[in-house]
C-alpha positions as a printed NumPy array, in Angstrom:
array([[ 30.135, -26.257,  -7.795],
       [ 27.734, -28.059, -10.133],
       [ 29.668, -29.168, -13.185],
       [ 27.509, -31.867, -14.753],
       [ 25.106, -31.036, -17.569],
       [ 21.718, -32.753, -17.434],
       [ 20.254, -32.127, -20.877],
       [ 17.115, -33.885, -22.022],
       [ 15.893, -34.55 , -25.549],
       [ 12.777, -32.668, -26.476],
       [ 11.309, -35.807, -28.002],
       [ 10.368, -36.631, -24.424],
       [  8.66 , -33.263, -23.968],
       [  5.182, -34.764, -23.965],
       [  6.148, -36.776, -20.917],
       [  8.393, -34.25 , -19.226],
       [  6.569, -30.981, -19.715],
       [  3.048, -30.151, -18.696],
       [  3.083, -26.93 , -20.633],
       [  4.764, -26.942, -24.025],
       [  1.828, -28.505, -25.831],
       [ -0.458, -25.817, -24.482],
       [  1.961, -23.161, -25.668],
       [  2.098, -24.338, -29.265],
       [  5.762, -25.419, -29.239],
       [  6.767, -27.907, -31.915],
       [  8.282, -31.168, -30.765],
       [ 11.643, -32.16 , -32.18 ],
       [ 12.574, -35.76 , -32.912],
       [ 15.3  , -37.223, -30.731],
       [ 18.648, -37.838, -32.318],
       [ 20.44 , -41.111, -31.648],
       [ 22.87 , -39.235, -29.4  ],
       [ 19.998, -37.811, -27.385],
       [ 18.444, -41.269, -27.065],
       [ 21.694, -42.525, -25.591],
       [ 21.361, -39.879, -22.873],
       [ 17.874, -40.931, -21.769],
       [ 19.353, -42.332, -18.566],
       [ 19.82 , -38.711, -17.49 ],
       [ 16.182, -37.78 , -18.01 ],
       [ 13.971, -36.953, -15.03 ],
       [ 12.005, -39.872, -13.67 ],
       [  8.926, -39.879, -11.505],
       [ 10.327, -42.221,  -8.848],
       [ 12.623, -40.935,  -6.094],
       [ 13.949, -42.942,  -3.195],
       [ 14.062, -39.872,  -0.99 ],
       [ 12.558, -36.418,  -1.439],
       [ 15.531, -34.039,  -1.291],
       [ 13.233, -31.043,  -0.85 ],
       [ 11.833, -32.52 ,   2.341],
       [ 15.367, -33.402,   3.402],
       [ 16.352, -29.739,   3.052],
       [ 13.293, -28.53 ,   4.967],
       [ 14.075, -30.879,   7.839],
       [ 17.858, -30.727,   7.746],
       [ 18.229, -28.511,  10.802],
       [ 16.447, -29.721,  13.918],
       [ 15.014, -27.231,  16.388],
       [ 17.681, -28.281,  18.869],
       [ 20.396, -27.205,  16.433],
       [ 19.006, -23.691,  15.992],
       [ 20.725, -22.173,  19.007],
       [ 22.2  , -18.951,  17.578],
       [ 20.062, -15.848,  18.024],
       [ 20.314, -13.355,  15.155],
       [ 18.56 , -10.336,  16.584],
       [ 17.322,  -7.02 ,  15.139],
       [ 20.699,  -5.313,  15.654],
       [ 22.462,  -7.747,  13.326],
       [ 22.429,  -7.276,   9.556],
       [ 20.679,  -9.805,   7.376],
       [ 22.576,  -9.682,   4.101],
       [ 20.532,  -9.465,   0.905],
       [ 21.848, -10.013,  -2.621],
       [ 19.97 , -10.232,  -5.892],
       [ 20.51 , -11.507,  -9.4  ],
       [ 18.964, -11.02 , -12.791],
       [ 18.511, -14.096, -15.006],
       [ 21.858, -15.789, -15.626],
       [ 23.506, -16.071, -19.016],
       [ 23.667, -19.638, -20.364],
       [ 25.543, -18.925, -23.58 ],
       [ 28.025, -16.028, -23.34 ],
       [ 28.705, -16.228, -27.075],
       [ 25.129, -15.078, -27.704],
       [ 25.028, -12.494, -24.914],
       [ 28.377, -10.883, -25.664],
       [ 28.237, -10.862, -29.455],
       [ 28.815,  -7.137, -29.893],
       [ 25.207,  -6.129, -30.564],
       [ 23.287,  -3.31 , -28.865],
       [ 22.477,  -5.531, -25.874],
       [ 26.052,  -6.567, -25.088],
       [ 27.105,  -3.83 , -22.667],
       [ 23.843,  -3.913, -20.734],
       [ 24.06 ,  -7.674, -20.296],
       [ 27.682,  -7.321, -19.243],
       [ 26.686,  -4.689, -16.667],
       [ 23.735,  -6.413, -15.037],
       [ 24.11 , -10.167, -15.449],
       [ 26.378, -13.003, -14.412],
       [ 27.051, -16.138, -16.405],
       [ 26.05 , -19.615, -15.298],
       [ 29.662, -20.377, -14.472],
       [ 30.053, -17.211, -12.379],
       [ 26.772, -17.895, -10.595],
       [ 27.884, -21.413,  -9.677],
       [ 31.108, -20.026,  -8.253],
       [ 29.235, -17.405,  -6.215],
       [ 26.889, -19.991,  -4.688],
       [ 29.818, -22.16 ,  -3.689],
       [ 31.664, -19.254,  -2.048],
       [ 28.541, -18.177,  -0.162],
       [ 28.23 , -21.7  ,   1.153],
       [ 31.909, -21.926,   2.073],
       [ 31.637, -18.575,   3.877],
       [ 28.899, -19.996,   6.134],
       [ 25.903, -18.14 ,   4.763],
       [ 22.518, -19.783,   5.072],
       [ 19.505, -18.814,   2.966],
       [ 16.513, -17.482,   4.887],
       [ 13.048, -16.527,   3.711],
       [ 12.625, -12.75 ,   3.489],
       [  9.115, -13.077,   4.9  ],
       [ 10.602, -14.43 ,   8.138],
       [ 12.876, -11.438,   8.704],
       [ 10.145,  -8.845,   9.312],
       [  6.559,  -9.151,  10.491],
       [  3.677,  -6.826,  11.233],
       [  2.352,  -6.371,  14.748],
       [ -0.828,  -4.601,  15.841],
       [ -0.856,  -2.73 ,  19.163],
       [ -3.782,  -2.667,  21.568],
       [ -4.901,   0.634,  20.113],
       [ -5.069,  -0.927,  16.643],
       [ -1.882,   0.677,  15.319],
       [  0.076,  -1.621,  13.019],
       [  3.857,  -1.479,  12.682],
       [  6.654,  -3.649,  11.389],
       [  9.248,  -5.371,  13.58 ],
       [ 12.551,  -7.093,  12.845],
       [ 12.334, -10.65 ,  14.067],
       [ 15.031, -12.581,  15.867],
       [ 16.096, -15.477,  13.658],
       [ 17.212, -18.742,  15.204],
       [ 20.14 , -20.137,  13.235],
       [ 22.673, -22.942,  13.518],
       [ 25.868, -21.9  ,  15.261],
       [ 28.358, -20.231,  12.95 ],
       [ 25.87 , -19.521,  10.16 ],
       [ 25.025, -16.066,   8.785],
       [ 21.587, -15.309,   7.297],
       [ 21.255, -14.4  ,   3.633],
       [ 18.266, -13.343,   1.545],
       [ 18.519, -13.984,  -2.191],
       [ 16.116, -12.379,  -4.64 ],
       [ 15.861, -12.605,  -8.42 ],
       [ 14.57 ,  -9.743, -10.557],
       [ 12.77 , -10.108, -13.896],
       [ 12.108, -13.837, -13.727],
       [  9.856, -13.363, -16.721],
       [ 12.052, -14.607, -19.561],
       [ 11.441, -11.654, -21.849],
       [ 11.363, -12.093, -25.61 ],
       [ 14.683, -10.276, -26.052],
       [ 16.39 , -12.971, -23.978],
       [ 15.638, -15.65 , -26.564],
       [ 18.375, -14.384, -28.87 ],
       [ 20.801, -13.396, -26.135],
       [ 21.811, -16.631, -24.449],
       [ 19.227, -17.135, -21.689],
       [ 16.804, -19.899, -20.795],
       [ 13.331, -19.29 , -22.223],
       [ 11.047, -20.52 , -19.456],
       [ 10.63 , -22.725, -16.404],
       [  8.784, -25.996, -16.865],
       [  7.641, -28.878, -14.696],
       [  9.138, -32.305, -15.304],
       [  7.338, -35.583, -14.761],
       [  9.738, -36.077, -11.854],
       [  8.027, -33.165, -10.111],
       [ 11.079, -30.915, -10.365],
       [ 11.477, -27.531, -12.029],
       [ 13.541, -27.549, -15.229],
       [ 14.437, -24.85 , -17.737],
       [ 13.591, -24.891, -21.424],
       [ 15.433, -23.014, -24.126],
       [ 17.565, -23.278, -27.237],
       [ 21.318, -23.541, -27.62 ],
       [ 23.327, -21.46 , -30.118],
       [ 22.698, -24.085, -32.805],
       [ 18.941, -23.835, -32.349],
       [ 18.511, -27.174, -30.574],
       [ 15.812, -27.261, -27.908],
       [ 17.348, -27.891, -24.484],
       [ 15.765, -28.981, -21.223],
       [ 18.184, -28.684, -18.325],
       [ 18.639, -28.028, -14.636],
       [ 22.084, -26.487, -15.087],
       [ 21.343, -23.446, -17.244],
       [ 19.076, -21.275, -15.096],
       [ 19.538, -19.543, -11.738],
       [ 16.442, -21.116, -10.181],
       [ 17.139, -24.71 , -11.16 ],
       [ 20.828, -24.352, -10.291],
       [ 19.981, -23.193,  -6.766],
       [ 17.471, -26.033,  -6.442],
       [ 20.194, -28.51 ,  -7.297],
       [ 22.739, -26.812,  -5.049],
       [ 20.402, -27.056,  -2.063],
       [ 19.719, -30.708,  -2.85 ],
       [ 23.45 , -31.315,  -2.683],
       [ 24.014, -28.933,   0.272],
       [ 20.8  , -28.957,   2.356],
       [ 22.608, -27.152,   5.181],
       [ 22.755, -24.069,   2.909],
       [ 19.035, -23.454,   3.517],
       [ 17.04 , -22.727,   6.667],
       [ 13.824, -24.742,   6.551],
       [ 14.177, -25.285,   2.809],
       [ 14.163, -21.56 ,   1.931],
       [ 15.29 , -20.638,  -1.587],
       [ 14.761, -17.142,  -2.992],
       [ 12.214, -14.5  ,  -3.902],
       [ 11.174, -14.289,  -7.551],
       [ 10.482, -10.631,  -8.336],
       [  8.079, -10.465, -11.251],
       [  6.884,  -7.89 , -13.702],
       [  3.889,  -8.742, -15.877],
       [  4.07 ,  -6.949, -19.205],
       [  5.45 , -10.037, -20.988],
       [  3.882, -12.581, -18.69 ],
       [  5.655, -14.537, -15.952],
       [  8.174, -17.377, -15.761],
       [  8.271, -17.58 , -19.563],
       [  4.505, -17.867, -20.051],
       [  2.678, -15.109, -21.938],
       [ -0.038, -14.529, -19.369],
       [ -0.189, -10.804, -20.064],
       [ -2.887,  -8.813, -21.754],
       [ -1.899,  -6.808, -24.796],
       [ -2.706,  -3.24 , -25.768],
       [ -3.244,  -3.885, -29.469],
       [ -4.188,  -7.531, -29.924],
       [ -7.728,  -8.018, -28.643],
       [ -8.476, -11.062, -30.788],
       [-10.195, -14.17 , -29.5  ],
       [ -7.172, -16.199, -30.618],
       [ -4.811, -14.112, -28.484],
       [ -7.058, -14.402, -25.439],
       [ -7.485, -18.146, -25.914],
       [ -3.714, -18.596, -26.027],
       [ -3.313, -16.36 , -22.97 ],
       [ -5.711, -18.564, -21.037],
       [ -3.727, -21.653, -22.079],
       [ -0.567, -19.987, -20.828],
       [ -2.252, -19.161, -17.519],
       [ -3.265, -22.784, -17.031],
       [  0.193, -23.994, -18.054],
       [  2.03 , -21.839, -15.526],
       [ -0.114, -22.739, -12.525],
       [  1.568, -26.094, -11.74 ],
       [  4.979, -24.443, -12.146],
       [  4.021, -21.794,  -9.574],
       [  2.68 , -24.461,  -7.221],
       [  5.889, -26.481,  -7.385],
       [  8.062, -23.42 ,  -6.864],
       [  6.112, -22.606,  -3.724],
       [  6.365, -26.2  ,  -2.513],
       [ 10.14 , -26.107,  -2.881],
       [ 10.926, -22.93 ,  -0.953],
       [ 10.46 , -20.198,  -3.553],
       [  8.212, -17.188,  -2.989],
       [  7.178, -14.116,  -4.956],
       [  7.342, -10.343,  -4.933],
       [  6.219,  -7.5  ,  -7.172],
       [  8.634,  -5.744,  -9.507],
       [  5.719,  -3.657, -10.868],
       [  3.738,  -4.737, -13.938],
       [  5.513,  -2.582, -16.489],
       [  8.959,  -2.232, -14.861],
       [  8.09 ,   1.413, -14.317],
       [ 10.224,   3.986, -12.565],
       [  8.256,   4.672,  -9.383],
       [ 10.241,   7.842,  -8.664],
       [  9.117,   9.583, -11.863],
       [  5.635,   8.208, -12.634],
       [  2.594,  10.071, -11.361],
       [  0.224,   8.483,  -8.889],
       [ -2.435,   7.622, -11.461],
       [  0.053,   5.637, -13.534],
       [  1.385,   3.875, -10.44 ],
       [ -2.154,   2.925,  -9.454],
       [ -2.964,   1.603, -12.926],
       [  0.268,  -0.368, -13.063],
       [ -0.254,  -1.845,  -9.596],
       [ -3.802,  -2.925, -10.372],
       [ -2.542,  -4.639, -13.499],
       [  0.104,  -6.46 , -11.487],
       [ -2.421,  -7.597,  -8.898],
       [ -4.872,  -8.743, -11.586],
       [ -2.439, -10.478, -13.917],
       [  0.407, -11.587, -11.635],
       [ -0.815, -11.475,  -8.049],
       [ -3.883, -13.468,  -9.025],
       [ -1.55 , -16.302, -10.076],
       [  1.258, -16.213,  -7.519],
       [ -0.818, -15.166,  -4.522],
       [ -0.562, -12.341,  -2.029],
       [  2.813, -10.851,  -1.26 ],
       [  4.015,  -8.114,   1.064],
       [  7.259,  -7.696,  -0.909],
       [  7.827,  -4.881,  -3.405],
       [ 11.098,  -4.589,  -5.355],
       [ 11.605,  -1.223,  -7.008],
       [ 12.401,  -1.323, -10.748],
       [ 15.675,   0.504, -11.427],
       [ 16.064,   0.666,  -7.634],
       [ 14.041,   3.885,  -7.784],
       [ 12.185,   4.765,  -4.585],
       [  8.77 ,   6.408,  -5.064],
       [  9.708,   9.078,  -2.536],
       [ 13.201,   9.617,  -3.861],
       [ 16.295,   9.325,  -1.705],
       [ 14.763,  10.938,   1.385],
       [ 13.899,   7.855,   3.444],
       [ 12.068,   9.986,   5.996],
       [  9.391,  10.89 ,   3.459],
       [  6.194,   8.894,   2.989],
       [  4.386,  10.431,   0.069],
       [  1.141,   9.454,  -1.641],
       [  2.753,   6.851,  -3.952],
       [  4.319,   4.996,  -1.043],
       [  1.1  ,   5.229,   0.947],
       [ -0.858,   3.819,  -1.968],
       [  1.491,   0.851,  -2.422],
       [  1.356,   0.156,   1.302],
       [ -2.441,   0.256,   1.178],
       [ -2.358,  -2.551,  -1.424],
       [ -0.684,  -4.892,   1.059],
       [  3.011,  -4.267,   0.465],
       [  5.063,  -3.961,   3.626],
       [  8.712,  -4.515,   2.666],
       [ 10.1  ,  -2.23 ,  -0.056],
       [ 13.476,  -3.153,  -1.53 ],
       [ 15.767,  -0.899,  -3.525],
       [ 19.411,  -1.369,  -4.576],
       [ 22.443,  -0.039,  -2.76 ],
       [ 25.996,  -0.537,  -1.575],
       [ 25.077,  -2.475,   1.568],
       [ 22.243,  -4.546,   3.02 ],
       [ 20.592,  -1.553,   4.639],
       [ 17.138,  -1.657,   6.235],
       [ 14.945,   0.774,   8.156],
       [ 11.567,   0.323,   9.805],
       [  9.342,   3.293,   8.99 ],
       [  7.923,   5.078,  12.02 ],
       [  4.95 ,   6.813,  10.405],
       [  3.53 ,   3.853,   8.478],
       [  3.67 ,   0.069,   8.779],
       [  6.492,  -0.6  ,   6.346],
       [ 10.166,  -1.477,   5.972],
       [ 12.546,  -0.046,   3.413],
       [ 15.738,  -1.866,   2.544],
       [ 18.588,  -2.076,   0.041],
       [ 20.095,  -5.089,  -1.697],
       [ 23.547,  -5.75 ,  -3.102],
       [ 23.889,  -6.816,  -6.731],
       [ 26.419,  -9.373,  -7.92 ],
       [ 26.76 ,  -8.588, -11.631],
       [ 29.263,  -7.461, -14.215],
       [ 29.524,  -3.945, -12.831],
       [ 30.307,  -4.966,  -9.282],
       [ 32.551,  -7.849, -10.353],
       [ 34.616,  -5.427, -12.435],
       [ 34.614,  -2.335, -10.242],
       [ 33.456,  -3.043,  -6.662],
       [ 35.459,  -6.037,  -5.527],
       [ 36.039,  -4.741,  -1.975],
       [ 32.332,  -4.231,  -1.254],
       [ 31.656,  -7.932,  -1.829],
       [ 34.594,  -9.553,  -0.075],
       [ 32.367, -10.857,   2.727],
       [ 30.673, -13.003,   0.076],
       [ 33.399, -13.8  ,  -2.464],
       [ 36.48 , -12.425,  -4.182],
       [ 35.513, -11.064,  -7.602],
       [ 38.934, -12.047,  -8.952],
       [ 37.955, -15.681,  -8.433],
       [ 34.476, -15.245,  -9.914],
       [ 34.524, -13.072, -13.027],
       [ 35.113, -14.824, -16.335],
       [ 36.999, -12.196, -18.31 ],
       [ 37.651, -14.702, -21.103],
       [ 33.995, -14.651, -22.189],
       [ 33.064, -11.073, -21.292],
       [ 33.741,  -8.06 , -23.512],
       [ 36.957,  -6.139, -22.926],
       [ 35.691,  -3.204, -20.863],
       [ 38.32 ,  -2.999, -18.159],
       [ 38.257,  -3.737, -14.445],
       [ 39.769,  -2.551, -11.172],
       [ 40.304,  -5.053,  -8.359],
       [ 41.71 ,  -2.368,  -6.08 ],
       [ 45.149,  -3.836,  -5.642]])
């Protein structure tokens, strides 16, 4: 488990961050204590590239275990992790929702370590299924056979809402991802005292980056996770979104600055094993919205998000709500439309890592498991293959809402 805290003074922001100046953030002078910690700041020089080490950790000769279509590929997902529980669980209107759907940094670190100890290995979701075209021109999806090291079990990890919404600023989360002059991804935010913090230990993405650097055998070919993005408040902490009301030249000029600022962050994420999926533009419920609204939302996502992160075949349903309801045999007009826009793998939320290849259209539907406050409190047995919730949940910092470990 990662225990160290690498925190960097924001006086170095002009050197560390490619983006904060473009976003209008004020720079804060370094305190003497922060200056003493400059030895921990990111530097441009590296003796070895740990990302390349992770990509090349497993040789082809070591990948001797066939994981075929009949075997389950587990899939778990997280929301952004809570850095400061005292802000998240302060008794306001957000407290119970954050307790339900999030884990803390400490809990997340524990989960990663248990996954590693239980011989899971991260795989890229795009490698699990692929599309084939028959001689007659009919396209269909197939489950691929993965080649793994002996004793390892494949695991997909996805992350919903990696947008760093405005409400998160006051509720104990990181504010955005930034690019350091060392070439690594860091998080930017503020601590409970209002101090600006740059760290690699306070955000799910940077924590997994560091974990894979320290445990390169936890990743197959350097794979990390899928970042599932909405667009209505921009992406990755950058306000790249259009607005309904504000049509001013000033707003648009700032939006363009944000777009330029996020591009190198996206590029580095892709270089280091991360990839992207759609979570809809407006986090809309696809099971209740009419087709016209789904089309408008999807076009917005493609224009404002897809144009930045690139093409993706991965769609992650907001609220876990399937456009055709719970009848997986149905393929209605909403599903057909989304498939026509290039999406091929459609992920919901469930009680197991279920997947089904559709027979009437080239698509896969699947479910993901969700480590969070709800399942840590109430569904311990469903997650025992990954970890024991008793060893993970931090009841000392969470609100008193009960639990049942099934003993």
